[in-house]
Structures are given as structure tokens and as C-alpha cells.
CSV table of C-alpha atoms in Angstrom, one decimal:
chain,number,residue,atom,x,y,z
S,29,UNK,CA,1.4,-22.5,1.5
S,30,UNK,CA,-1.2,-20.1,1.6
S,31,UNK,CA,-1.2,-17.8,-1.5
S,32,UNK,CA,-0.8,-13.5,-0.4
S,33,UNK,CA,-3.8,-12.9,-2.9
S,34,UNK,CA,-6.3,-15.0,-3.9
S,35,UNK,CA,-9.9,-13.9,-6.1
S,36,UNK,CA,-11.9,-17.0,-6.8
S,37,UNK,CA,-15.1,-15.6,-9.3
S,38,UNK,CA,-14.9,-12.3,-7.9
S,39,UNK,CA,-17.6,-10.1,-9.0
S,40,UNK,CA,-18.3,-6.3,-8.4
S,41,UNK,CA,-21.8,-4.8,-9.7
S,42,UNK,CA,-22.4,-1.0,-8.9
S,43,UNK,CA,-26.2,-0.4,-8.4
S,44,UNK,CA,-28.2,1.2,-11.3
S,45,UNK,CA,-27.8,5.0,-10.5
S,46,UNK,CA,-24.9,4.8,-8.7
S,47,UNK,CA,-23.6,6.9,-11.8
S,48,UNK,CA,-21.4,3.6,-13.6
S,49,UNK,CA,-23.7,2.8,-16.4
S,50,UNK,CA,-26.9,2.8,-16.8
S,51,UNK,CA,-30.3,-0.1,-17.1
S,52,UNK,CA,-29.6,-2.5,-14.6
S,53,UNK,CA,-26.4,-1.7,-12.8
S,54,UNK,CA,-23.0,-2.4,-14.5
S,55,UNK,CA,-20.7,-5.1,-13.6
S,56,UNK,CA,-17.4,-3.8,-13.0
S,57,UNK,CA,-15.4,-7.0,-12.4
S,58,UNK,CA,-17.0,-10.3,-14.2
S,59,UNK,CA,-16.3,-13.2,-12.2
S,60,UNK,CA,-11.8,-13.1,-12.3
S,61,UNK,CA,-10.2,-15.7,-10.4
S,62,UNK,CA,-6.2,-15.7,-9.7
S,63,UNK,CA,-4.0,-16.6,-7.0
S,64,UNK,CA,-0.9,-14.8,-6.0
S,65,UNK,CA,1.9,-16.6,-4.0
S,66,UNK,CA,4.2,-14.9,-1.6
S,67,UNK,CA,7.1,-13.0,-2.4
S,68,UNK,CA,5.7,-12.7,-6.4
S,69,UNK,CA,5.6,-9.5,-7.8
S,70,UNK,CA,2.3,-9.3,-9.4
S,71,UNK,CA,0.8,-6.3,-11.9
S,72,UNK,CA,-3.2,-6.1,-12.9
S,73,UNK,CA,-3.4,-4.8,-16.4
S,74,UNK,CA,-6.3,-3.7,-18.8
S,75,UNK,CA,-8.0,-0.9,-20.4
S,76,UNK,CA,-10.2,1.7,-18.8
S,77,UNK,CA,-13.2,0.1,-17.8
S,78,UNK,CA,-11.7,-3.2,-17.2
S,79,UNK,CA,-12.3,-3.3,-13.8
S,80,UNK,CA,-9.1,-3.3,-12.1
S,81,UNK,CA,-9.7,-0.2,-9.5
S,82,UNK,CA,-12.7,-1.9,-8.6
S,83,UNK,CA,-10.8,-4.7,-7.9
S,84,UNK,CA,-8.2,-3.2,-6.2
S,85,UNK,CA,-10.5,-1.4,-3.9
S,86,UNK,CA,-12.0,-5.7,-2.9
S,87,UNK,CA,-8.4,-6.7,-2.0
S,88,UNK,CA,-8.0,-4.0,0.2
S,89,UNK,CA,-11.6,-4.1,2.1
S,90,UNK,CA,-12.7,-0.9,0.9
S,91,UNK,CA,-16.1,-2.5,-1.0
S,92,UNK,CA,-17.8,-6.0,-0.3
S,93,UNK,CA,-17.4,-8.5,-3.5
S,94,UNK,CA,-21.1,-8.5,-5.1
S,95,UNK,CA,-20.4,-12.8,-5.0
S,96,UNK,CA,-17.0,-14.7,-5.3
S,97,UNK,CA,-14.3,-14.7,-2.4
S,98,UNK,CA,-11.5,-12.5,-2.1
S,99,UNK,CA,-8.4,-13.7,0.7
S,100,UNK,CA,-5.7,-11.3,1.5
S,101,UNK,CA,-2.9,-13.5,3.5
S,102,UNK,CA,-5.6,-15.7,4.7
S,103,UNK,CA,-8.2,-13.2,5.5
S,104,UNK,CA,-11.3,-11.6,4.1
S,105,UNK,CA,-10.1,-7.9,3.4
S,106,UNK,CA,-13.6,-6.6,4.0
S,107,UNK,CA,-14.8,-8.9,7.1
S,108,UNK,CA,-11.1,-8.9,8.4
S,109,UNK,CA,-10.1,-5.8,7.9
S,110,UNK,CA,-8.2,-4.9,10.9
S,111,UNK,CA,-5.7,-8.1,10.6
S,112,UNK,CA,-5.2,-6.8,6.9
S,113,UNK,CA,-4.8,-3.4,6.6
S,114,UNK,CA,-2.0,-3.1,8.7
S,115,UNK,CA,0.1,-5.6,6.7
S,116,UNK,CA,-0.6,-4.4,3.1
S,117,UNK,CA,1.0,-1.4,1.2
S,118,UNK,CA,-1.0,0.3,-1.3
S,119,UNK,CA,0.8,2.6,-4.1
S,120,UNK,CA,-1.3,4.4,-6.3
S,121,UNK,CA,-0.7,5.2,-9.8
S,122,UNK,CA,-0.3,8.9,-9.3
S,123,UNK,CA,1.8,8.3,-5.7
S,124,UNK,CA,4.8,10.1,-5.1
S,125,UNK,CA,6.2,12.8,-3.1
S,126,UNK,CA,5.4,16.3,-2.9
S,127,UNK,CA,8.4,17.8,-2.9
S,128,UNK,CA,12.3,16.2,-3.1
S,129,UNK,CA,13.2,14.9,0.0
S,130,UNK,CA,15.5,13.3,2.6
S,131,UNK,CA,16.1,9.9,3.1
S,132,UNK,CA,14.6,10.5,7.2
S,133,UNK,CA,12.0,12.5,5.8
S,134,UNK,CA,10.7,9.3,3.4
S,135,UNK,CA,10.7,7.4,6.7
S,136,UNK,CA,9.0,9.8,8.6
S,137,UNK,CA,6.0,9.7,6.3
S,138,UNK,CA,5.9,5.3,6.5
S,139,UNK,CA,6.0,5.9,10.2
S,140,UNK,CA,9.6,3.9,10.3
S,141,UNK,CA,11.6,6.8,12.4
S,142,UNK,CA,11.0,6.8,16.0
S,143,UNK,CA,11.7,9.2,17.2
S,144,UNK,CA,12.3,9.6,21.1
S,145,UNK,CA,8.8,10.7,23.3
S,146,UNK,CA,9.8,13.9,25.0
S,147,UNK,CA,11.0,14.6,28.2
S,148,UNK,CA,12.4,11.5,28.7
S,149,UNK,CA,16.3,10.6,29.8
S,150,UNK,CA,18.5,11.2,26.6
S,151,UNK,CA,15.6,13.1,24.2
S,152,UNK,CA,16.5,15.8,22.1
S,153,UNK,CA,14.6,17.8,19.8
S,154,UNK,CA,14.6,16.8,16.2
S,155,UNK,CA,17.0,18.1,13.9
S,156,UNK,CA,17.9,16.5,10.3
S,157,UNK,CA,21.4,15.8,10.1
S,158,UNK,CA,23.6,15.8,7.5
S,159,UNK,CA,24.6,12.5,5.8
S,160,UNK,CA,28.2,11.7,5.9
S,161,UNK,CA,29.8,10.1,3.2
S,162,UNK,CA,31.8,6.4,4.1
S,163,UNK,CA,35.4,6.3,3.0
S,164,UNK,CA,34.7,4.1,0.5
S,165,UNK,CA,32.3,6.4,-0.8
S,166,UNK,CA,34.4,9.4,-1.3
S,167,UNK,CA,35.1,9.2,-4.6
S,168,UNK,CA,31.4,8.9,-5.4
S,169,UNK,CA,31.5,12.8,-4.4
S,170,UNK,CA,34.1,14.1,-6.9
């Protein structure tokens, strides 16, 4: 089976007065190779400086490798971008909401509550309800 994630030598160098280091560019990521299979929960660690924004910012297309491979589900995230980017999920260190929120509200911001396109048969303008508790879930209130 095809691994999710794979790096094979994956390098990243950031031209010289691109303002990462100085002389003749820096190499942020030196040559990693790894290989993540589906389903596996997966965590890049390292100090600052280690490289692992830079390589975070490969596996999702946002930069070209400087040399190695990088495969995302099969594709190249750079090269293939559009068959990618709408499969992956990105969460930032600093992610989060702005303010507490609903559970429709969450939803509404991933784009998984449709709601109906107006003026059609049966569409009504949006208003959050109220969650009801279950019976079995009464006693959870108390």
C-alpha cells in the first residue's frame, strides 16, 4: 500500500539574502527521508531551526524541494497540487478558535453544514437552534 507521506532525501536551501543565514544560502532541511503509512498518527519534532516548518510547508506544496522527492497520497504536493490540497488538513501550532463556540458553528467554518441555497422549496433562513438533551443524557445536566 502506498504510504500517506513519504520524503525520500528531501532538501530545502533558502537563497543567500533571502534573510535565513547568511554566505551561501542556508539549508533548512538536510536531506530527511521517512515514510508515513495510512491511518498513523505521526508528529515532526526538533528544536528551532531544525527545519520542520520548512518541511511542512514541502508536504503541503507551498515551496518546491531544493532536490529529493516528497509524495503526499501518491502525488507531488507542489506539481499536484490541486489532487492534494483538497484532501489534506493542516493545523497549525497556534490554531484554534476565536471565540467559544457551537458545535454548528465549528462546522460552518470546515465547510461541513450545508446549508439549503435560497429560494428553493423548503429553505428557511438560518437560525442556530438549541441542542436538546437525549433522555439518557438528562442526568448529565443536573
Amino acid at each position: 500500500m502506498t504510504p500517506a507521506i513519504e520524503a525520500t532525501d528531501l532538501r530545502r536551501t533558502y537563497a543567500e539574502g533571502s534573510g535565513r543565514g547568511a554566505g551561501g544560502g542556508f539549508e533548512a532541511v538536510r536531506g530527511i527521508s521517512f515514510a508515513v503509512p495510512r491511518g498513523e498518527i505521526f508528529a515532526l519534532l526538533g528544536t528551532n531551526g531544525a527545519g520542520k516548518t520548512s518541511t511542512v510547508e514541502l508536504l503541503e506544496g507551498l515551496a518546491a524541494p531544493s532536490a529529493g522527492t516528497a509524495r503526499v497520497l501518491g502525488h507531488d504536493p507542489f506539481r499536484e497540487r490541486s489532487a492534494v490540497r483538497p484532501r489534506i488538513g493542516i493545523m497549525l501550532q497556534e490554531g484554534g478558535f476565536l471565540r467559544p463556540q457551537r458545535g454548528r458553528d465549528r462546522t460552518d467554518v470546515g465547510g461541513l453544514h450545508q446549508r439549503r441555497p435560497p429560494g428553493r422549496r423548503g429553505a428557511r433562513r438560518h437560525r442556530p437552534r438549541r441542542a436538546r438533551a437525549r433522555p439518557d443524557q438528562a442526568a448529565l445536566r443536573r
